PDB file of C-alpha atoms and ligand atoms in Angstrom:
ATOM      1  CA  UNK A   1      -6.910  -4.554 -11.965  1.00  0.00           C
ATOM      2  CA  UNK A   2      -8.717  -7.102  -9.917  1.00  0.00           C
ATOM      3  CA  UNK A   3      -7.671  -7.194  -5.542  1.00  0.00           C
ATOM      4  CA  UNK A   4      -8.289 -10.056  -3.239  1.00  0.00           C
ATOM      5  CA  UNK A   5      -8.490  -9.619   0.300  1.00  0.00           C
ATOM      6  CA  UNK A   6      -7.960 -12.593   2.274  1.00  0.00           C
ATOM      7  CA  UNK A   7      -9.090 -11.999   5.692  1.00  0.00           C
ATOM      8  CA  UNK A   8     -10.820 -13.156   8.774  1.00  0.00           C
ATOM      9  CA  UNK A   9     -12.922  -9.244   8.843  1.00  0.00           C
ATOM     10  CA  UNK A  10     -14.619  -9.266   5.399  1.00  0.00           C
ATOM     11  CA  UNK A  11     -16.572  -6.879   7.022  1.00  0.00           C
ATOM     12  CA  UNK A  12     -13.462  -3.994   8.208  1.00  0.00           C
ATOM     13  CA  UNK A  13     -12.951  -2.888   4.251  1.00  0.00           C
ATOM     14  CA  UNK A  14     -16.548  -1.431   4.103  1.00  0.00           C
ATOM     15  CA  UNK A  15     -15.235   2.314   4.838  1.00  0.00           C
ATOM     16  CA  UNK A  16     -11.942   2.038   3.322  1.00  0.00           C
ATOM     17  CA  UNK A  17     -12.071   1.209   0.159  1.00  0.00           C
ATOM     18  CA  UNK A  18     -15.457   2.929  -0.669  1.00  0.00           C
ATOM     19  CA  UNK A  19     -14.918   6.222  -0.842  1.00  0.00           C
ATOM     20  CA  UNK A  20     -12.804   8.567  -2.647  1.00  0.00           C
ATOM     21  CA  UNK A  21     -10.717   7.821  -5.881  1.00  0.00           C
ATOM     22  CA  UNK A  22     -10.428   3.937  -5.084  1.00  0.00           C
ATOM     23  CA  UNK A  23     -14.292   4.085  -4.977  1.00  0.00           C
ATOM     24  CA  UNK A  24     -14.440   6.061  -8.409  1.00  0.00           C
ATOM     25  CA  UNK A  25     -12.155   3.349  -9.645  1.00  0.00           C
ATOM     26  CA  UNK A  26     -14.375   0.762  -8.635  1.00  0.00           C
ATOM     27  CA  UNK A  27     -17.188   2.842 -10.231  1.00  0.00           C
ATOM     28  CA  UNK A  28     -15.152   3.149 -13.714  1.00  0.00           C
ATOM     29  CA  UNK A  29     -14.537  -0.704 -13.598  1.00  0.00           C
ATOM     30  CA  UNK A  30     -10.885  -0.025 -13.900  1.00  0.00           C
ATOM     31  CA  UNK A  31     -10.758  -1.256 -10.020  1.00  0.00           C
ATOM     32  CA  UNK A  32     -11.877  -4.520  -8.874  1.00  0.00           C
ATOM     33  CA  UNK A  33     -12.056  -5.563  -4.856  1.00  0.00           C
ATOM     34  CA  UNK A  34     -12.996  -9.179  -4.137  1.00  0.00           C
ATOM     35  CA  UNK A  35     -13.080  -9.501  -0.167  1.00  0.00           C
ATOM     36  CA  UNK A  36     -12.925 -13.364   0.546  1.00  0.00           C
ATOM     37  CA  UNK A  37     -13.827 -14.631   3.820  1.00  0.00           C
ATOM     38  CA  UNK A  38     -11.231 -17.401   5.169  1.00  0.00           C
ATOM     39  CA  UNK A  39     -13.693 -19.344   7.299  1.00  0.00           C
ATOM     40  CA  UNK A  40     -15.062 -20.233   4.103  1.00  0.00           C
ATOM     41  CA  UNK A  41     -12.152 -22.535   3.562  1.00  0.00           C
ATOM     42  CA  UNK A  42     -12.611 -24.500   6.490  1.00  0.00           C
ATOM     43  CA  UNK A  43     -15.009 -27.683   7.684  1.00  0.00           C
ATOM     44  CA  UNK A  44     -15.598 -27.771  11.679  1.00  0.00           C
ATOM     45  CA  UNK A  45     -18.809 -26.147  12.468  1.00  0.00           C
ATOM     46  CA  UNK A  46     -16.425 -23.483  14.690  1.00  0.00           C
ATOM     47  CA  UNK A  47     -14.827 -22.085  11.220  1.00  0.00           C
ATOM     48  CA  UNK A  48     -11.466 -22.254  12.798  1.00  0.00           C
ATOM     49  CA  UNK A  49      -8.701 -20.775  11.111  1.00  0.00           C
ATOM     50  CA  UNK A  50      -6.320 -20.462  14.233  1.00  0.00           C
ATOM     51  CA  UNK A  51      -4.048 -23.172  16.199  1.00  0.00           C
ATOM     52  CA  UNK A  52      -1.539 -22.565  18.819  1.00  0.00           C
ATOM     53  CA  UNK A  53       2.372 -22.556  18.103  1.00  0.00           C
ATOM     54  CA  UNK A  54       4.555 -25.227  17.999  1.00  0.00           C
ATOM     55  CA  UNK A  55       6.810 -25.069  20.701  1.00  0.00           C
ATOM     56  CA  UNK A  56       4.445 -23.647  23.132  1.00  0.00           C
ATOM     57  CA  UNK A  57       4.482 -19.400  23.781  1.00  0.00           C
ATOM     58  CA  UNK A  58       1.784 -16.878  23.689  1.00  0.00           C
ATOM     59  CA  UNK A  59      -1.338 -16.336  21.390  1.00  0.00           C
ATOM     60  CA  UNK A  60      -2.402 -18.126  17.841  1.00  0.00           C
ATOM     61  CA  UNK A  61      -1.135 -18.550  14.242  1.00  0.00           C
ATOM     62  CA  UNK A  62      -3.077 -18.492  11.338  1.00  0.00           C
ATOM     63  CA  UNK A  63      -3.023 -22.240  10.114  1.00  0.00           C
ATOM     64  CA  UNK A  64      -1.839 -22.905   6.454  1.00  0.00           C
ATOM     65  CA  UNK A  65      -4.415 -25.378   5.444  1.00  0.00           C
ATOM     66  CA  UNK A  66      -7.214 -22.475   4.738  1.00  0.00           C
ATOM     67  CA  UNK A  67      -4.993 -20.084   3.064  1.00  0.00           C
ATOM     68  CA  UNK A  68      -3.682 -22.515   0.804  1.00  0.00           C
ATOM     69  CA  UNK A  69      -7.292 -23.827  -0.041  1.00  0.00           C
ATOM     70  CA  UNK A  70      -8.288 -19.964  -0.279  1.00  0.00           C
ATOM     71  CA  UNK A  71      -5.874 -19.328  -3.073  1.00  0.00           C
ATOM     72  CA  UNK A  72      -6.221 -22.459  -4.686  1.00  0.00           C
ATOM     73  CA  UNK A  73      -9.660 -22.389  -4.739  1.00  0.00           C
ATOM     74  CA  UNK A  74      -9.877 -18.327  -6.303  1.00  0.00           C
ATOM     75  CA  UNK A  75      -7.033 -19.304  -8.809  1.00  0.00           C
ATOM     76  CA  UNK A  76      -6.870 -23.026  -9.544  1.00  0.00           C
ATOM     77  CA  UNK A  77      -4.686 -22.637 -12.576  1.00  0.00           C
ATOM     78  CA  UNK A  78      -2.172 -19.219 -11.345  1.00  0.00           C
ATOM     79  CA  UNK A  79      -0.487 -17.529 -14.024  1.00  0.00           C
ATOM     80  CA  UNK A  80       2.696 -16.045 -11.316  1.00  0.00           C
ATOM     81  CA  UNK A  81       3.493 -13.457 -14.135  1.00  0.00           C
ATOM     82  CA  UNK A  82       0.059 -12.305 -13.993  1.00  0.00           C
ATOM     83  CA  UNK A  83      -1.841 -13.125 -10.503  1.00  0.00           C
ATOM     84  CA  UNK A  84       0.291 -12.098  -7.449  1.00  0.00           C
ATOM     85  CA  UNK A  85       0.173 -13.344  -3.850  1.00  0.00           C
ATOM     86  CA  UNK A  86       1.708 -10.814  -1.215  1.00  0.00           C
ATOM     87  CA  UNK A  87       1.215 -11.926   2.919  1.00  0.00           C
ATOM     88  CA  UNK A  88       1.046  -8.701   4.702  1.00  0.00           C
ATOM     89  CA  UNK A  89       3.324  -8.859   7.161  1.00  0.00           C
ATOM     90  CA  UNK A  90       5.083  -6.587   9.532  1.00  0.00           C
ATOM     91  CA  UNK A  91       8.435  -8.696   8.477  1.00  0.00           C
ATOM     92  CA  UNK A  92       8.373  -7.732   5.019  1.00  0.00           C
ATOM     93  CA  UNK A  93      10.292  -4.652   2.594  1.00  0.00           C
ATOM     94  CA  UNK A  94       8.447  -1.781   3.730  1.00  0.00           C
ATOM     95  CA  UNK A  95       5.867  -0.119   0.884  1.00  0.00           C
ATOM     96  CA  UNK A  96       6.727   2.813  -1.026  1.00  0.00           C
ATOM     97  CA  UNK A  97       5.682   4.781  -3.553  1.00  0.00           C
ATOM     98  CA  UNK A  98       7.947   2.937  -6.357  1.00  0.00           C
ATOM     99  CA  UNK A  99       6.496  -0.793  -5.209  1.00  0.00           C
ATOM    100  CA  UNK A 100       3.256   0.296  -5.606  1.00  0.00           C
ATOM    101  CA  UNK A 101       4.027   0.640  -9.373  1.00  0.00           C
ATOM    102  CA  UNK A 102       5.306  -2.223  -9.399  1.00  0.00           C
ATOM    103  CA  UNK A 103       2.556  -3.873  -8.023  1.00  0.00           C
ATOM    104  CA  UNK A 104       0.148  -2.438 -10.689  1.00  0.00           C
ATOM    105  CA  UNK A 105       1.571  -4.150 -13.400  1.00  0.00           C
ATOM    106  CA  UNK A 106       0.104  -7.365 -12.229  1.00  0.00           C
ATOM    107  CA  UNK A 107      -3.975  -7.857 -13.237  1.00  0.00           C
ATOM    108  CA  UNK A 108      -4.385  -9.419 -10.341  1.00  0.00           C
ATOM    109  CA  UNK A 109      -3.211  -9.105  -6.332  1.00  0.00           C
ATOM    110  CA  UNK A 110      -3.929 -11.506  -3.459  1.00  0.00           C
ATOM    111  CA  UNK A 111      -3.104  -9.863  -0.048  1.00  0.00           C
ATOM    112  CA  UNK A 112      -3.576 -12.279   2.568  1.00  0.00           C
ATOM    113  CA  UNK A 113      -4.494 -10.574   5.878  1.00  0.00           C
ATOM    114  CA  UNK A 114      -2.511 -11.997   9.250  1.00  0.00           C
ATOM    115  CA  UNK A 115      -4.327 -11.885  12.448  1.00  0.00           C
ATOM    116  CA  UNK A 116      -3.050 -13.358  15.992  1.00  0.00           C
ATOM    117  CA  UNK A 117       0.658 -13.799  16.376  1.00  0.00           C
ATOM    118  CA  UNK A 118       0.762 -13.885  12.610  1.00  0.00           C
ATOM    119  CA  UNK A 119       0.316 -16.873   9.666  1.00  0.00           C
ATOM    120  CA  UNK A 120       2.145 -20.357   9.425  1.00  0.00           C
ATOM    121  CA  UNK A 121       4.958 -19.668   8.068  1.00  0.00           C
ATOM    122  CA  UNK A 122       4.713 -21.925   5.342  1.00  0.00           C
ATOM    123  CA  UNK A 123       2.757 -19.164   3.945  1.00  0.00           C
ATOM    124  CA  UNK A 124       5.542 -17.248   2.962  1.00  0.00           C
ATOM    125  CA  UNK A 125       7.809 -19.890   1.998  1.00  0.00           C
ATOM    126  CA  UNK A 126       5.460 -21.854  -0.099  1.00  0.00           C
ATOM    127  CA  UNK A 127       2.372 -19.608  -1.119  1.00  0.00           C
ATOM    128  CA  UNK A 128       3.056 -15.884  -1.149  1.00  0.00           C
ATOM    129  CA  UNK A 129       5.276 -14.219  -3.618  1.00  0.00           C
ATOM    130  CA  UNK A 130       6.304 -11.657  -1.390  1.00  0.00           C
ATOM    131  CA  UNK A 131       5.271 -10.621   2.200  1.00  0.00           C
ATOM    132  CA  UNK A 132       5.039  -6.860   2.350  1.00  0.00           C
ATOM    133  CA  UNK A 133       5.231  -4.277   5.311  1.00  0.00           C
ATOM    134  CA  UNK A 134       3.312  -0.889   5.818  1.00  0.00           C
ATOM    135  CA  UNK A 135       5.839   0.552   7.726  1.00  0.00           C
ATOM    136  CA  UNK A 136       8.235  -0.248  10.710  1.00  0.00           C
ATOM    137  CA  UNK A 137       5.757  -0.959  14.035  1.00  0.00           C
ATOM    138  CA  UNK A 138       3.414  -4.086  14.566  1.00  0.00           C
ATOM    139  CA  UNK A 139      -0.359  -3.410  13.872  1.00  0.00           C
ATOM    140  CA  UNK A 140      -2.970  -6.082  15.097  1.00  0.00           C
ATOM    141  CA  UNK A 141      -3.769  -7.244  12.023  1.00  0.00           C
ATOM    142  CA  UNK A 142      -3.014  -7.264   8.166  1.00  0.00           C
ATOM    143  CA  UNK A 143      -6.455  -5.637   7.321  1.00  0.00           C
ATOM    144  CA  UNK A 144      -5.762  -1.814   7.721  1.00  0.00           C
ATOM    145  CA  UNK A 145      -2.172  -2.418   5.863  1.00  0.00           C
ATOM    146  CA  UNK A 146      -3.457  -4.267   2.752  1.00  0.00           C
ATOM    147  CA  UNK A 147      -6.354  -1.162   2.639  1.00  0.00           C
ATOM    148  CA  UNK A 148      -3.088   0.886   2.717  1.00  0.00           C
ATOM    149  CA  UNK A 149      -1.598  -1.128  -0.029  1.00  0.00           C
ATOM    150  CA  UNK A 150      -5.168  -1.157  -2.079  1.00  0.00           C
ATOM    151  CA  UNK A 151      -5.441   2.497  -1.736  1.00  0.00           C
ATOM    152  CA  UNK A 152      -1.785   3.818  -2.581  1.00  0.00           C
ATOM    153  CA  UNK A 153      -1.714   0.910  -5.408  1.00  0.00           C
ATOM    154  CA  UNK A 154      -5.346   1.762  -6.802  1.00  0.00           C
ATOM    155  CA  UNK A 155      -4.924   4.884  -7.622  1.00  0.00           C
ATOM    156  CA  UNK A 156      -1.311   4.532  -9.903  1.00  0.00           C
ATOM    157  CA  UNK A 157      -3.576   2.633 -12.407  1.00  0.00           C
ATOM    158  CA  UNK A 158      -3.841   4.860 -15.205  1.00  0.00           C
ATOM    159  CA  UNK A 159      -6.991   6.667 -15.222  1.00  0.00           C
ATOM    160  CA  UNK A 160      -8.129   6.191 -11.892  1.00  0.00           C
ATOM    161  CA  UNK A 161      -7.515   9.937 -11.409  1.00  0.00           C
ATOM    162  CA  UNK A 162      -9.029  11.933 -13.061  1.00  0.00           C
ATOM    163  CA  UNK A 163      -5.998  14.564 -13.999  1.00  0.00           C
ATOM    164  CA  UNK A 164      -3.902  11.686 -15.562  1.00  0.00           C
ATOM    165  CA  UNK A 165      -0.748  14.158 -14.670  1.00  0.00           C
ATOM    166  CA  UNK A 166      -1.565  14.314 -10.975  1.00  0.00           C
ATOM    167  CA  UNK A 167       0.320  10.923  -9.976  1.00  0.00           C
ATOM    168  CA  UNK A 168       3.280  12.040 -11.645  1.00  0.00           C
ATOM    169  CA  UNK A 169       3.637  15.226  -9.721  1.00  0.00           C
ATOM    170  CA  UNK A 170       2.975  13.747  -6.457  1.00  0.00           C
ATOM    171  CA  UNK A 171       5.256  13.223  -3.589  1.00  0.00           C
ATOM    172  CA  UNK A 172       8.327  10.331  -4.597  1.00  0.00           C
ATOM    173  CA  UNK A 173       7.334  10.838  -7.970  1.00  0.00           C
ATOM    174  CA  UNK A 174       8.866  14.118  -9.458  1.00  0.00           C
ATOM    175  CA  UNK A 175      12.618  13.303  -9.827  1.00  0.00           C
ATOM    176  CA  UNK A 176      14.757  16.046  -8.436  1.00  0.00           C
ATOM    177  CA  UNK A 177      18.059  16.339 -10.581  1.00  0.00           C
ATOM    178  CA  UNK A 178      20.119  13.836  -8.703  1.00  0.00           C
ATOM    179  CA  UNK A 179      16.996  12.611  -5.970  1.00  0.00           C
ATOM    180  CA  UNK A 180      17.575   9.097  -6.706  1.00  0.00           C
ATOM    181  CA  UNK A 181      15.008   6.719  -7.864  1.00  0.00           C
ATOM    182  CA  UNK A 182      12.722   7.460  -4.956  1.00  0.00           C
ATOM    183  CA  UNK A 183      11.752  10.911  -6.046  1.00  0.00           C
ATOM    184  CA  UNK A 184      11.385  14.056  -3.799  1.00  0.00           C
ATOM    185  CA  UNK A 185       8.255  15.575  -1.626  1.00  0.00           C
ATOM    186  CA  UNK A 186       5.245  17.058  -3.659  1.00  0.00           C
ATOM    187  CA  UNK A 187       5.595  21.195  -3.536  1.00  0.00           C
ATOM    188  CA  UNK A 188       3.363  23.127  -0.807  1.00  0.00           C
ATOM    189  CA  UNK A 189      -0.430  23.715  -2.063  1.00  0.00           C
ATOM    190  CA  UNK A 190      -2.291  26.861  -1.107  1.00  0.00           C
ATOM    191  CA  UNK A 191      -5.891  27.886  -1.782  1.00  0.00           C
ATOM    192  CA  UNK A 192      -8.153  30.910  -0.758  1.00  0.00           C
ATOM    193  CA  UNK A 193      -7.907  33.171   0.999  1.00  0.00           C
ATOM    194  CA  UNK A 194      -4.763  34.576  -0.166  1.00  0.00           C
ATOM    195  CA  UNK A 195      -4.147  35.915   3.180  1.00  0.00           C
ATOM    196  CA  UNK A 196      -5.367  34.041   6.087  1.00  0.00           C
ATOM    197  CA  UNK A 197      -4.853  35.266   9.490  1.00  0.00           C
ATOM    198  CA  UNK A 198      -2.488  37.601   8.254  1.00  0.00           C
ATOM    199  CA  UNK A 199       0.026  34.669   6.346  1.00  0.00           C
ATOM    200  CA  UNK A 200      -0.151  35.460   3.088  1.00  0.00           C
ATOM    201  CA  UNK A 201       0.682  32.743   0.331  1.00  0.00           C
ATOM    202  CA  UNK A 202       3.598  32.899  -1.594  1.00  0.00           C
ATOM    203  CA  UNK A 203       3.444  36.117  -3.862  1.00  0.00           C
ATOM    204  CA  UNK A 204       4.199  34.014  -7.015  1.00  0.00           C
ATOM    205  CA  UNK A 205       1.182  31.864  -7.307  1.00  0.00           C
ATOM    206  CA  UNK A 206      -1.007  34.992  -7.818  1.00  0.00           C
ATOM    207  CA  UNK A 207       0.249  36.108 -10.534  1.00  0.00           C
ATOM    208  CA  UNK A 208       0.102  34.243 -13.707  1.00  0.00           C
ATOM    209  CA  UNK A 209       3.452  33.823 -14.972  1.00  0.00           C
ATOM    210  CA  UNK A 210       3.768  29.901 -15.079  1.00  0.00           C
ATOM    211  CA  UNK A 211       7.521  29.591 -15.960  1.00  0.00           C
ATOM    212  CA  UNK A 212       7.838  31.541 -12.329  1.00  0.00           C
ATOM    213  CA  UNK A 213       5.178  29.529 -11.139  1.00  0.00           C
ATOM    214  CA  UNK A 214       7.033  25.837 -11.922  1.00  0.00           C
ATOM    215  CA  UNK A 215      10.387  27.205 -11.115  1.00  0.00           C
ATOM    216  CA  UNK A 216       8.983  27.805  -7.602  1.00  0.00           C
ATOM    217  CA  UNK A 217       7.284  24.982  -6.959  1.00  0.00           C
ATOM    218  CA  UNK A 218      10.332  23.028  -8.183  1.00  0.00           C
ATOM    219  CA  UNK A 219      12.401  25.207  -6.073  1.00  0.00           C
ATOM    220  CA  UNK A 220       9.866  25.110  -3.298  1.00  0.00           C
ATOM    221  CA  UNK A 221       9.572  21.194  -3.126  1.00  0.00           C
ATOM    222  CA  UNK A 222      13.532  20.752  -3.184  1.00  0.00           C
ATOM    223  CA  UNK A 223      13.493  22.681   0.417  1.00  0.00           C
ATOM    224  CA  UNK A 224      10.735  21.257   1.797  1.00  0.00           C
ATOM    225  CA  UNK A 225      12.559  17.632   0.944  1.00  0.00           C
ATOM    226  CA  UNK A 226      15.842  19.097   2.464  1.00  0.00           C
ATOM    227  CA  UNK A 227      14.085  19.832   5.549  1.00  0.00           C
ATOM    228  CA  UNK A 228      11.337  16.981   6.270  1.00  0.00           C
ATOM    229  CA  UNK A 229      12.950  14.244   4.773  1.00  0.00           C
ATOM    230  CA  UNK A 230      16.743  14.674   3.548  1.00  0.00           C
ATOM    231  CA  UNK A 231      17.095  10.751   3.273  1.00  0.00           C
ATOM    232  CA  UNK A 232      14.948  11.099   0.077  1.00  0.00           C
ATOM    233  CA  UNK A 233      17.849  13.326  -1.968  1.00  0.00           C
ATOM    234  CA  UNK A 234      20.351  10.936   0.052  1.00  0.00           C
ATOM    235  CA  UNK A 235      22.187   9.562  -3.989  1.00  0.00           C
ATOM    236  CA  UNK A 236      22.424   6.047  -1.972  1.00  0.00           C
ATOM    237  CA  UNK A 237      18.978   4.943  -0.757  1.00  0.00           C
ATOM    238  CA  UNK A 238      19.070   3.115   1.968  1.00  0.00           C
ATOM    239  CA  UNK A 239      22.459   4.170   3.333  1.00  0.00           C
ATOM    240  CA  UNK A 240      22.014   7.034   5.889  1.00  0.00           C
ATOM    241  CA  UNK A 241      24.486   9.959   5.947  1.00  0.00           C
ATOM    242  CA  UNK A 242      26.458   8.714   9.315  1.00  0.00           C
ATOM    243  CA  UNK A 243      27.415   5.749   7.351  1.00  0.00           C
ATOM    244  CA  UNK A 244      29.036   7.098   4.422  1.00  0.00           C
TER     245      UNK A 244
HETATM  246  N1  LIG B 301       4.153 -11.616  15.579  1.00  0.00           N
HETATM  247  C1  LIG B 301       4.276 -10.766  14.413  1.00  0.00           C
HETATM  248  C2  LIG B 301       3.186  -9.703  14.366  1.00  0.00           C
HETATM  249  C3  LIG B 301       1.816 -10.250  14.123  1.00  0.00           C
HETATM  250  S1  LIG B 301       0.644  -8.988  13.987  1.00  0.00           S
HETATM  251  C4  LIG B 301       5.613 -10.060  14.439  1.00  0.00           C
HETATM  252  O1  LIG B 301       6.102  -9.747  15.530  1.00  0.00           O
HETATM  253  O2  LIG B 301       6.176  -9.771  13.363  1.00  0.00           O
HETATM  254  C5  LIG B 301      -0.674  -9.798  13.139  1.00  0.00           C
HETATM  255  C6  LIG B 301      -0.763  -9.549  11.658  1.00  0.00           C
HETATM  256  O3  LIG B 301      -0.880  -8.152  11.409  1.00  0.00           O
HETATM  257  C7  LIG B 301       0.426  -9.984  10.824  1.00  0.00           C
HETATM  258  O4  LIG B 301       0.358 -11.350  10.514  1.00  0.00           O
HETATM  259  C8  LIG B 301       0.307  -9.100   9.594  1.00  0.00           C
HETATM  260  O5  LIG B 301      -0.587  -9.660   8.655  1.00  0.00           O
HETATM  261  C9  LIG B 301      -0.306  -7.832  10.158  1.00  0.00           C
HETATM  262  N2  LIG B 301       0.683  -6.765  10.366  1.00  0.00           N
HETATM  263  C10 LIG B 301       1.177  -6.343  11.547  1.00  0.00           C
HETATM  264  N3  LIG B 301       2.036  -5.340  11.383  1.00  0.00           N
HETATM  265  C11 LIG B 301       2.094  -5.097  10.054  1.00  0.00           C
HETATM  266  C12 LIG B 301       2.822  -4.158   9.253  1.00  0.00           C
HETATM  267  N4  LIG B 301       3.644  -3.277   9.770  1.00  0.00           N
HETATM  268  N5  LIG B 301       2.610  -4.197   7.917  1.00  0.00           N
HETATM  269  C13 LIG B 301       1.775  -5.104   7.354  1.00  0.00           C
HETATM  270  N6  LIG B 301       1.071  -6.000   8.067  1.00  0.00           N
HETATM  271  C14 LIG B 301       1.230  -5.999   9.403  1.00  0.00           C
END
């Protein structure tokens, strides 16, 4: 799967995206990053990609005219069903776990990066598929959300992990009996030392009776769900318990 990064910082995804499993992908060739620089879409010799807002107010807005030449210029002939443009925004659905997959079905993603008060709007109504939000608070820019995106997307594409069964065990994968589609929290790990500071882990992971063993851990990541984040096994996402 190929990524585009649109962005005014070419330079902020060196760190990010190369280390880790997204850099194994990348290694493997099963990942492929293209940052694109937006001031190479423009003509005055100040690269300007920012204007200030109609009807007056504070700061600057991403003008259209290099995003659209951006994307146009990357993927002159777009194939929607297979080349997908996303506008990070702080406006959008919020990511999870289950739009991630959903993402990875595409062979190609375009995240355009917002900087200033945000992008012409025209962006999203004309030019991006979908706009899509890291979570509900206002970062500075769309750069360290579509690494976000890059990383949690990169590493659902099979064989990017190693263990093949490790994304299906993670946390809002493994479907409790009646979680909903979200999925539940991933069970507690433990390592060595088997007692540490006098906590010792649970006695059933050191002995080797695996039935025991996956009955805890199902058991085990059921309470931790109940506790940390009941909305998950809530049977109507989205709908808190005060207003049912
Ligand atoms: N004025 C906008 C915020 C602009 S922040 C508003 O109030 O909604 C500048 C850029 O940062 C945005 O264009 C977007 O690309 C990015 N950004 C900010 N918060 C984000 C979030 N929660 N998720 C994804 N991108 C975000």
């Amino acid at each position: 799967m190929i990524f585009h990064l649109l962005t005014i910082f070419p330079e902020f995804f060196r760190g990010p995206l190369e280390h880790g499993v997204v850099a194994r992908g990348v290694k493997s060739g099963l990942v492929q990053i293209k940052i694109h620089n937006l001031r190479d879409w423009t003509y005055d010799v100040h690269k300007t990609v920012d204007d200030r807002p109609f009807g007056g107010g504070e700061g600057m807005v991403l003008k259209p005219q290099p995003i659209f030449e951006a994307v146009e210029a990357i993927w002159p002939e777009r194939d929607p069903a297979k080349q997908r443009i996303a506008l990070m925004s702080a406006q959008g659905p919020v990511f999870n776990q289950a739009r991630g997959r959903q993402l990875v079905e595409f062979e190609e993603l375009m995240l355009i990066c917002g900087r200033y008060e945000g992008v012409d709007e025209r962006v999203s109504q004309f030019l991006a598929d979908e706009e899509i939000s890291i979570g509900d608070f206002v970062l500075s820019g769309g750069e360290l959300a579509a690494a976000v995106v890059v990383d949690a997307a990169a590493r659902l594409i099979p064989g990017v992990l190693g263990n093949e069964e490790s994304s299906k065990q993670e946390s809002f994968s493994a479907l409790g009996d009646d979680s909903g589609a979200r999925g539940i929290l991933d069970c507690p790990h433990y390592t060595r030392p088997a007692v540490f500071r006098g906590w010792s882990v649970p006695e059933v992971l050191l002995g080797g009776n695996h039935a025991a063993i996956r009955k805890w851990r199902g058991e085990a990541a059921l309470e931790k769900t109940n506790r940390l984040r009941p909305d998950l096994l809530d049977s109507e996402p989205g709908k808190s318990q005060r207003e049912r």
